JSON list of C-alpha atoms in Angstrom, two decimals:
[
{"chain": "A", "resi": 215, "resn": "UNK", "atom": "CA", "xyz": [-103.54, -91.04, 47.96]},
{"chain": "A", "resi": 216, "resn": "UNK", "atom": "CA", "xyz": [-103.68, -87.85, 46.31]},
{"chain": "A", "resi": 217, "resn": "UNK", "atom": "CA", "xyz": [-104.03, -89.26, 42.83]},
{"chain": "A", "resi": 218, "resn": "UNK", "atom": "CA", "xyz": [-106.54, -91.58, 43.85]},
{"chain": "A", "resi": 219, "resn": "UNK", "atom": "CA", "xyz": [-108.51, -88.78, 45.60]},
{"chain": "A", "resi": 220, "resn": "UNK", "atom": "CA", "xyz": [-108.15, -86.28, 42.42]},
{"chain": "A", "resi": 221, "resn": "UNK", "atom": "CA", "xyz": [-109.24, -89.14, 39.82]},
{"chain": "A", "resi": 222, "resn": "UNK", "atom": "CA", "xyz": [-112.27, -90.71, 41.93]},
{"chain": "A", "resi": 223, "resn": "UNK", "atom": "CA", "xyz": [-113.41, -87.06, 41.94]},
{"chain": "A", "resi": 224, "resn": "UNK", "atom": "CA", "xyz": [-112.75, -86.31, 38.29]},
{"chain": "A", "resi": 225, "resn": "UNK", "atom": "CA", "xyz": [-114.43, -89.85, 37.02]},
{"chain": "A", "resi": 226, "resn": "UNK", "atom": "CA", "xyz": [-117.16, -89.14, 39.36]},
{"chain": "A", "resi": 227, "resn": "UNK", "atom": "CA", "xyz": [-117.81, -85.53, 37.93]},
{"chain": "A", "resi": 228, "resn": "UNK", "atom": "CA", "xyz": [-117.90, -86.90, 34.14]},
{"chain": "A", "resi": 229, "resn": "UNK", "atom": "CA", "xyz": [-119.93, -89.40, 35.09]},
{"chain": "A", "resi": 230, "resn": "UNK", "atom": "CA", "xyz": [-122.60, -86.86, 36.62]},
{"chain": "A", "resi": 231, "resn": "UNK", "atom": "CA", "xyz": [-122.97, -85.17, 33.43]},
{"chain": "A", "resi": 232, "resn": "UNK", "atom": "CA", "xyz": [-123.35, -88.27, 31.60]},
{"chain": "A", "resi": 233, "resn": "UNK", "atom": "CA", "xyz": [-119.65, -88.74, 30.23]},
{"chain": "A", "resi": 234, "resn": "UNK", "atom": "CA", "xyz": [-118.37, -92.09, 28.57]},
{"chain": "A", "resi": 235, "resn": "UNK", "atom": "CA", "xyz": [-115.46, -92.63, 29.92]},
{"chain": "A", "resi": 236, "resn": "UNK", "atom": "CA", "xyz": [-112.48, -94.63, 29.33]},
{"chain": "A", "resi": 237, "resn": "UNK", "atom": "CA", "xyz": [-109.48, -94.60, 31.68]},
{"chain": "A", "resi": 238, "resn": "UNK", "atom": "CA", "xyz": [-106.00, -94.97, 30.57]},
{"chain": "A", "resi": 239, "resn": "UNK", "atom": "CA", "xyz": [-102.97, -96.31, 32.93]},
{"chain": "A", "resi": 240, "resn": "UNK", "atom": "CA", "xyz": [-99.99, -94.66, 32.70]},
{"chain": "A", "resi": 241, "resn": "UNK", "atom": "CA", "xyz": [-97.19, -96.06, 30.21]},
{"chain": "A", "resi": 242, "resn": "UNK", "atom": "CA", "xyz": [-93.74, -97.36, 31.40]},
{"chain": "A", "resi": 243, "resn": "UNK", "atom": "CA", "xyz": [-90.34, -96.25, 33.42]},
{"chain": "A", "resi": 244, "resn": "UNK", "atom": "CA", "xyz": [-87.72, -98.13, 31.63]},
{"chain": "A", "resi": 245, "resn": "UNK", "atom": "CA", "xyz": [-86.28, -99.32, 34.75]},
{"chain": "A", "resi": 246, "resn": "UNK", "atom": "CA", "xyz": [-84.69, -102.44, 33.25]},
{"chain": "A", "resi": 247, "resn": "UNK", "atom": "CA", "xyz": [-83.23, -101.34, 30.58]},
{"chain": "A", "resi": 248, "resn": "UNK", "atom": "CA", "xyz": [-78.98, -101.48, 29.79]},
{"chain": "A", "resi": 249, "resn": "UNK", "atom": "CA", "xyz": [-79.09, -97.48, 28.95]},
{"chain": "A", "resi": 250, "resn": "UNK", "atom": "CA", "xyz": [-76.80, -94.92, 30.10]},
{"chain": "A", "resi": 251, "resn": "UNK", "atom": "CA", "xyz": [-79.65, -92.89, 32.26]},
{"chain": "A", "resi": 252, "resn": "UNK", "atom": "CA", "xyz": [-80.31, -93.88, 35.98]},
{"chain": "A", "resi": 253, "resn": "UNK", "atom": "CA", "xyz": [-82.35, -96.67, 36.28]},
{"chain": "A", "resi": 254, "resn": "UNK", "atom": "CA", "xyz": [-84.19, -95.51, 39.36]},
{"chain": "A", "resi": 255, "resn": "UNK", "atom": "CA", "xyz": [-85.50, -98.65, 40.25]},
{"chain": "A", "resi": 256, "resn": "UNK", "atom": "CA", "xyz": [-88.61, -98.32, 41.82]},
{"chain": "A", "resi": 257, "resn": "UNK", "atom": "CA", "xyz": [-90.36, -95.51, 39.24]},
{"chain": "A", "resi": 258, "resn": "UNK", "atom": "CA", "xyz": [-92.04, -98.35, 37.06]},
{"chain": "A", "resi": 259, "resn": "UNK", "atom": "CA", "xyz": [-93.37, -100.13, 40.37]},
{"chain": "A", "resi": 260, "resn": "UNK", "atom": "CA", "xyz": [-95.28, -96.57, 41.84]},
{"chain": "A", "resi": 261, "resn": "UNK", "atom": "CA", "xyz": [-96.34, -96.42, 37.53]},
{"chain": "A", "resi": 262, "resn": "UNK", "atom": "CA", "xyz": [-97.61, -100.23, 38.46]},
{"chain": "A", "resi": 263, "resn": "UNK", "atom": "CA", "xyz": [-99.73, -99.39, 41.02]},
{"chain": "A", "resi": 264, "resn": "UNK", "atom": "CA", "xyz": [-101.17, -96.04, 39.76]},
{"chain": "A", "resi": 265, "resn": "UNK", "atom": "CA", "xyz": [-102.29, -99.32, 37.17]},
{"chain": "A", "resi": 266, "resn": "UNK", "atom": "CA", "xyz": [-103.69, -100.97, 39.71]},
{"chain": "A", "resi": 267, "resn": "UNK", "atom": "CA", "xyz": [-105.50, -98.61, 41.01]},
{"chain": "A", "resi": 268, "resn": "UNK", "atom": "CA", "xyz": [-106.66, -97.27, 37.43]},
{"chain": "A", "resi": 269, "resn": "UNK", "atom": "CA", "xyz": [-108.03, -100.94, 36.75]},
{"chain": "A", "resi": 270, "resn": "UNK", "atom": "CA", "xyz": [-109.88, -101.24, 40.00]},
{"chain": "A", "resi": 271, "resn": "UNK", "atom": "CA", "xyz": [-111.77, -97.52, 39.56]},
{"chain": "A", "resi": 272, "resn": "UNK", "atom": "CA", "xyz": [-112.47, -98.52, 35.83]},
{"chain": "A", "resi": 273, "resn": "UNK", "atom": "CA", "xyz": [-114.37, -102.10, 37.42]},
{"chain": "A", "resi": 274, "resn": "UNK", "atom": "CA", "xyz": [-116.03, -99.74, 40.06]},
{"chain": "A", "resi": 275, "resn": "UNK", "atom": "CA", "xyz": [-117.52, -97.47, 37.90]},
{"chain": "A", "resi": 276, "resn": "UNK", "atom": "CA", "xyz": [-118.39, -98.96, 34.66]},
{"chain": "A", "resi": 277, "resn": "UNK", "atom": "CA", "xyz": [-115.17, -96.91, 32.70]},
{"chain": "A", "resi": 278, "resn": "UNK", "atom": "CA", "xyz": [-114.03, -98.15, 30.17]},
{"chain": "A", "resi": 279, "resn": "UNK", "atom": "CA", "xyz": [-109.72, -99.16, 30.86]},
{"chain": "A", "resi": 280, "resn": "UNK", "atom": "CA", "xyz": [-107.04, -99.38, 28.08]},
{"chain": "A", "resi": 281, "resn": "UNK", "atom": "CA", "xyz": [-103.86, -100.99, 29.86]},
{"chain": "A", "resi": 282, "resn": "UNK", "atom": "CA", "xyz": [-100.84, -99.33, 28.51]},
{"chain": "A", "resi": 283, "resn": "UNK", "atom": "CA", "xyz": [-98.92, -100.06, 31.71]},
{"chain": "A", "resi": 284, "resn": "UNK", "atom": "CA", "xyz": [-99.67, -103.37, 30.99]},
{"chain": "A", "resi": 285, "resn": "UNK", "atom": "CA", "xyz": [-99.00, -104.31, 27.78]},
{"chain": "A", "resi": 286, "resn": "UNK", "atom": "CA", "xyz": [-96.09, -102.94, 27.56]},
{"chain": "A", "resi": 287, "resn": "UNK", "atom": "CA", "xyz": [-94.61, -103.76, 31.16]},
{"chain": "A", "resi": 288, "resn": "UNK", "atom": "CA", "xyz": [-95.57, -107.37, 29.08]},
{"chain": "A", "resi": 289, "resn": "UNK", "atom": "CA", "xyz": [-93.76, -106.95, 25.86]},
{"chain": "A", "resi": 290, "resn": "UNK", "atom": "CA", "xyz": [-90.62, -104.80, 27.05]},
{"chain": "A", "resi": 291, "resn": "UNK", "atom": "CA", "xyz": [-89.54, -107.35, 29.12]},
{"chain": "A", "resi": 292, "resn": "UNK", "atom": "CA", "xyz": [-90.10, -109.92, 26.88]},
{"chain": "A", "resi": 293, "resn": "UNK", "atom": "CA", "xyz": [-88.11, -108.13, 24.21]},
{"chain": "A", "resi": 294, "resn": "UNK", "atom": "CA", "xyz": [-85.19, -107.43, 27.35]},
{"chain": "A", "resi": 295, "resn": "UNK", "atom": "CA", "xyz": [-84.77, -110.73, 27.70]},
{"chain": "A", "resi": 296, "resn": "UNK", "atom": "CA", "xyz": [-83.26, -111.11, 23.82]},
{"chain": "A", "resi": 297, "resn": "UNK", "atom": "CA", "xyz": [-82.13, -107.77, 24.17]},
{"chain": "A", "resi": 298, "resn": "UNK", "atom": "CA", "xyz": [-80.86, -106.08, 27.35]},
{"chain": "A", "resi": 299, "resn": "UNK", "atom": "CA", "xyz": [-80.64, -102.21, 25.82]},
{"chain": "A", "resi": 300, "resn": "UNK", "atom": "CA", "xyz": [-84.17, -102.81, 23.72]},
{"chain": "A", "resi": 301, "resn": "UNK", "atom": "CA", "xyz": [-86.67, -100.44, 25.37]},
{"chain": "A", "resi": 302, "resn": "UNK", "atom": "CA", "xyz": [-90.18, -99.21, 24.42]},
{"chain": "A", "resi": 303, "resn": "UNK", "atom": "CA", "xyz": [-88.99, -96.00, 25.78]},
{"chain": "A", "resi": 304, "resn": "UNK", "atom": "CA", "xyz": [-86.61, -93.69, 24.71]},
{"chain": "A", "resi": 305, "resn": "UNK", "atom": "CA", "xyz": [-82.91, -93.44, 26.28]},
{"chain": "A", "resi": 306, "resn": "UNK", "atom": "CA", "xyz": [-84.16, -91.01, 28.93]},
{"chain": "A", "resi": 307, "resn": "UNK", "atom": "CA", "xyz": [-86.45, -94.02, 30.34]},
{"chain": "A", "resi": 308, "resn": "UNK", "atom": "CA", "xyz": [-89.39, -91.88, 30.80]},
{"chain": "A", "resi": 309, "resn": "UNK", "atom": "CA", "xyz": [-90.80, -90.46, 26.97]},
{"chain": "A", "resi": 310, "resn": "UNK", "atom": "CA", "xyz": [-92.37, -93.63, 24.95]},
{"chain": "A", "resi": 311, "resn": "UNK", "atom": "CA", "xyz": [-90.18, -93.63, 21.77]},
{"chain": "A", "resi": 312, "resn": "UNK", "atom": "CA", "xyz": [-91.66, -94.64, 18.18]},
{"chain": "A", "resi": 313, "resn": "UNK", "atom": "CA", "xyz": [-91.68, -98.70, 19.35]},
{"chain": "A", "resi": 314, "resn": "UNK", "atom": "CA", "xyz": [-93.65, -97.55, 22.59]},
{"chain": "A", "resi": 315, "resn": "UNK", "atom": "CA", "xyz": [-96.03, -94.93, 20.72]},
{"chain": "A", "resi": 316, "resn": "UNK", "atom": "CA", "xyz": [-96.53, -97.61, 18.56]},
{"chain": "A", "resi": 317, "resn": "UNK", "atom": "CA", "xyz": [-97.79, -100.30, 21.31]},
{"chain": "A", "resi": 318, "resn": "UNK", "atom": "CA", "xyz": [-99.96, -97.36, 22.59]},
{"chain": "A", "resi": 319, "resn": "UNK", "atom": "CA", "xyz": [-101.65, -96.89, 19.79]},
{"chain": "A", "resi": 320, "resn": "UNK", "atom": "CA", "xyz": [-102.53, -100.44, 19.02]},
{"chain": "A", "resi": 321, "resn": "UNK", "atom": "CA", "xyz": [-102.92, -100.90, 22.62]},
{"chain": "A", "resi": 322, "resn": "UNK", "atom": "CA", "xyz": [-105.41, -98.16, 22.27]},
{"chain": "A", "resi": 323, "resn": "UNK", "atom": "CA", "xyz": [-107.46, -99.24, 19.29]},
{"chain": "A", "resi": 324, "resn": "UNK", "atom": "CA", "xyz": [-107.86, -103.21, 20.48]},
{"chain": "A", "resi": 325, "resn": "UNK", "atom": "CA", "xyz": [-109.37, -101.68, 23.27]},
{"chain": "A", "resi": 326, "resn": "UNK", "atom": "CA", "xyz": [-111.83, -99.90, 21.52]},
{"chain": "A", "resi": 327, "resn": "UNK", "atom": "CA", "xyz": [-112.70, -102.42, 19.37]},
{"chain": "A", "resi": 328, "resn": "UNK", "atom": "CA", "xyz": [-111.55, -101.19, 15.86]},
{"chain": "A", "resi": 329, "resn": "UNK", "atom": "CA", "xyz": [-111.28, -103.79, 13.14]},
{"chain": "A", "resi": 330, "resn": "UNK", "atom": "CA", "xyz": [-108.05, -105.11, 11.88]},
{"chain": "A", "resi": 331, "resn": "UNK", "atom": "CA", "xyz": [-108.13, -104.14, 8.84]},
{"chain": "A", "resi": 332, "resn": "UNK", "atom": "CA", "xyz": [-109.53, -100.60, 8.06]},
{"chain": "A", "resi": 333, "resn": "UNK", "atom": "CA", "xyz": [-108.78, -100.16, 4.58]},
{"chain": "A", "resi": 334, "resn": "UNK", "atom": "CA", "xyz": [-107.20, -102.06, 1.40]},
{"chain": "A", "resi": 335, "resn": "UNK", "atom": "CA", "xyz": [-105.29, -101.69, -1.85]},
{"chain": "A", "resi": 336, "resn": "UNK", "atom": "CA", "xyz": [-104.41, -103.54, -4.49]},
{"chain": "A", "resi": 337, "resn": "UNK", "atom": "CA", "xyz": [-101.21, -101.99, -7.10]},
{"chain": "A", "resi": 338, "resn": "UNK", "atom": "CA", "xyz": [-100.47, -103.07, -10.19]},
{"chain": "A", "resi": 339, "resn": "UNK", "atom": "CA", "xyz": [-96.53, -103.05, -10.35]},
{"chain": "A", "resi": 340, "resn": "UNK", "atom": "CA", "xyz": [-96.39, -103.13, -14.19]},
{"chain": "A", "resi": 341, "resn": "UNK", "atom": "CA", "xyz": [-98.82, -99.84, -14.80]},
{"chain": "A", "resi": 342, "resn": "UNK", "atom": "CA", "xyz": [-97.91, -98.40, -11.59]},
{"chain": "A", "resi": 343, "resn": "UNK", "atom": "CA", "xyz": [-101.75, -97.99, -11.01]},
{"chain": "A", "resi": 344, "resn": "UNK", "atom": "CA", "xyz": [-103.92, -98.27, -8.07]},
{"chain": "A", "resi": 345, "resn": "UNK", "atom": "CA", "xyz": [-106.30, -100.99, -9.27]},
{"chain": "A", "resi": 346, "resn": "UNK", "atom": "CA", "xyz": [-108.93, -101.63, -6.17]},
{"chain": "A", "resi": 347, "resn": "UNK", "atom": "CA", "xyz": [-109.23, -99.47, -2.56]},
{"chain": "A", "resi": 348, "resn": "UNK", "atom": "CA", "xyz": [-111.58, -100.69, -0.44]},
{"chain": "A", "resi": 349, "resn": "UNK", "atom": "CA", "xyz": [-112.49, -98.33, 2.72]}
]
């Protein structure tokens, strides 16, 4: 209740002084994960439904949402079920590791709309010379 209370008030205060405003959910608990730290099953579910609750105030208000709970809730299980010990997160269950930073971030810039391909260069193996960028 509380963190529904503090965020209605804190999107409601940007949006008074004119604020764009894109909401983020929060990323994973590893709570399925074959590690050696408690699983503490139950963590990701109250992380699910701070998402929930994210998604709905983005719909109510116009915010914009980027679904990091989501899309990697999505892909870390799918990469479990291969795997057991894979995890987005690092061996403590809680800090993303480079694999979860990495979802973030593209996570992140699909959201926003940025193109797929942001830059290109062509080498030439035989000169070792940079023979076209395009930006």
């Amino acid at each position: 209740a509380a963190y529904e209370k503090n965020l209605r008030a804190l999107v409601a205060t940007l949006q008074a002084d004119g604020t764009r405003i894109t909401l983020l959910t929060p990323s994973i608990f590893d709570q399925t994960a074959s590690l050696p730290a408690p699983a503490q099953v139950g963590v990701n579910d109250a992380l699910g439904t701070c998402a929930v609750f994210v998604r709905k105030l983005a719909a109510e208000t116009g915010a914009a949402v980027v679904d990091f709970h989501g899309a990697m809730t999505r892909l870390n299980a799918e990469l479990q079920r291969a795997d057991p010990a894979f995890t987005l997160i690092g061996p403590d269950r809680i800090h993303p590791a480079a694999p979860g930073h990495f979802v973030m971030a593209y996570t992140f810039l699909k959201t926003q709309g940025a193109p797929a391909e942001v830059a290109s260069l062509t080498l030439d193996a035989r000169t070792a010379t940079v023979t076209h960028i395009a930006r």
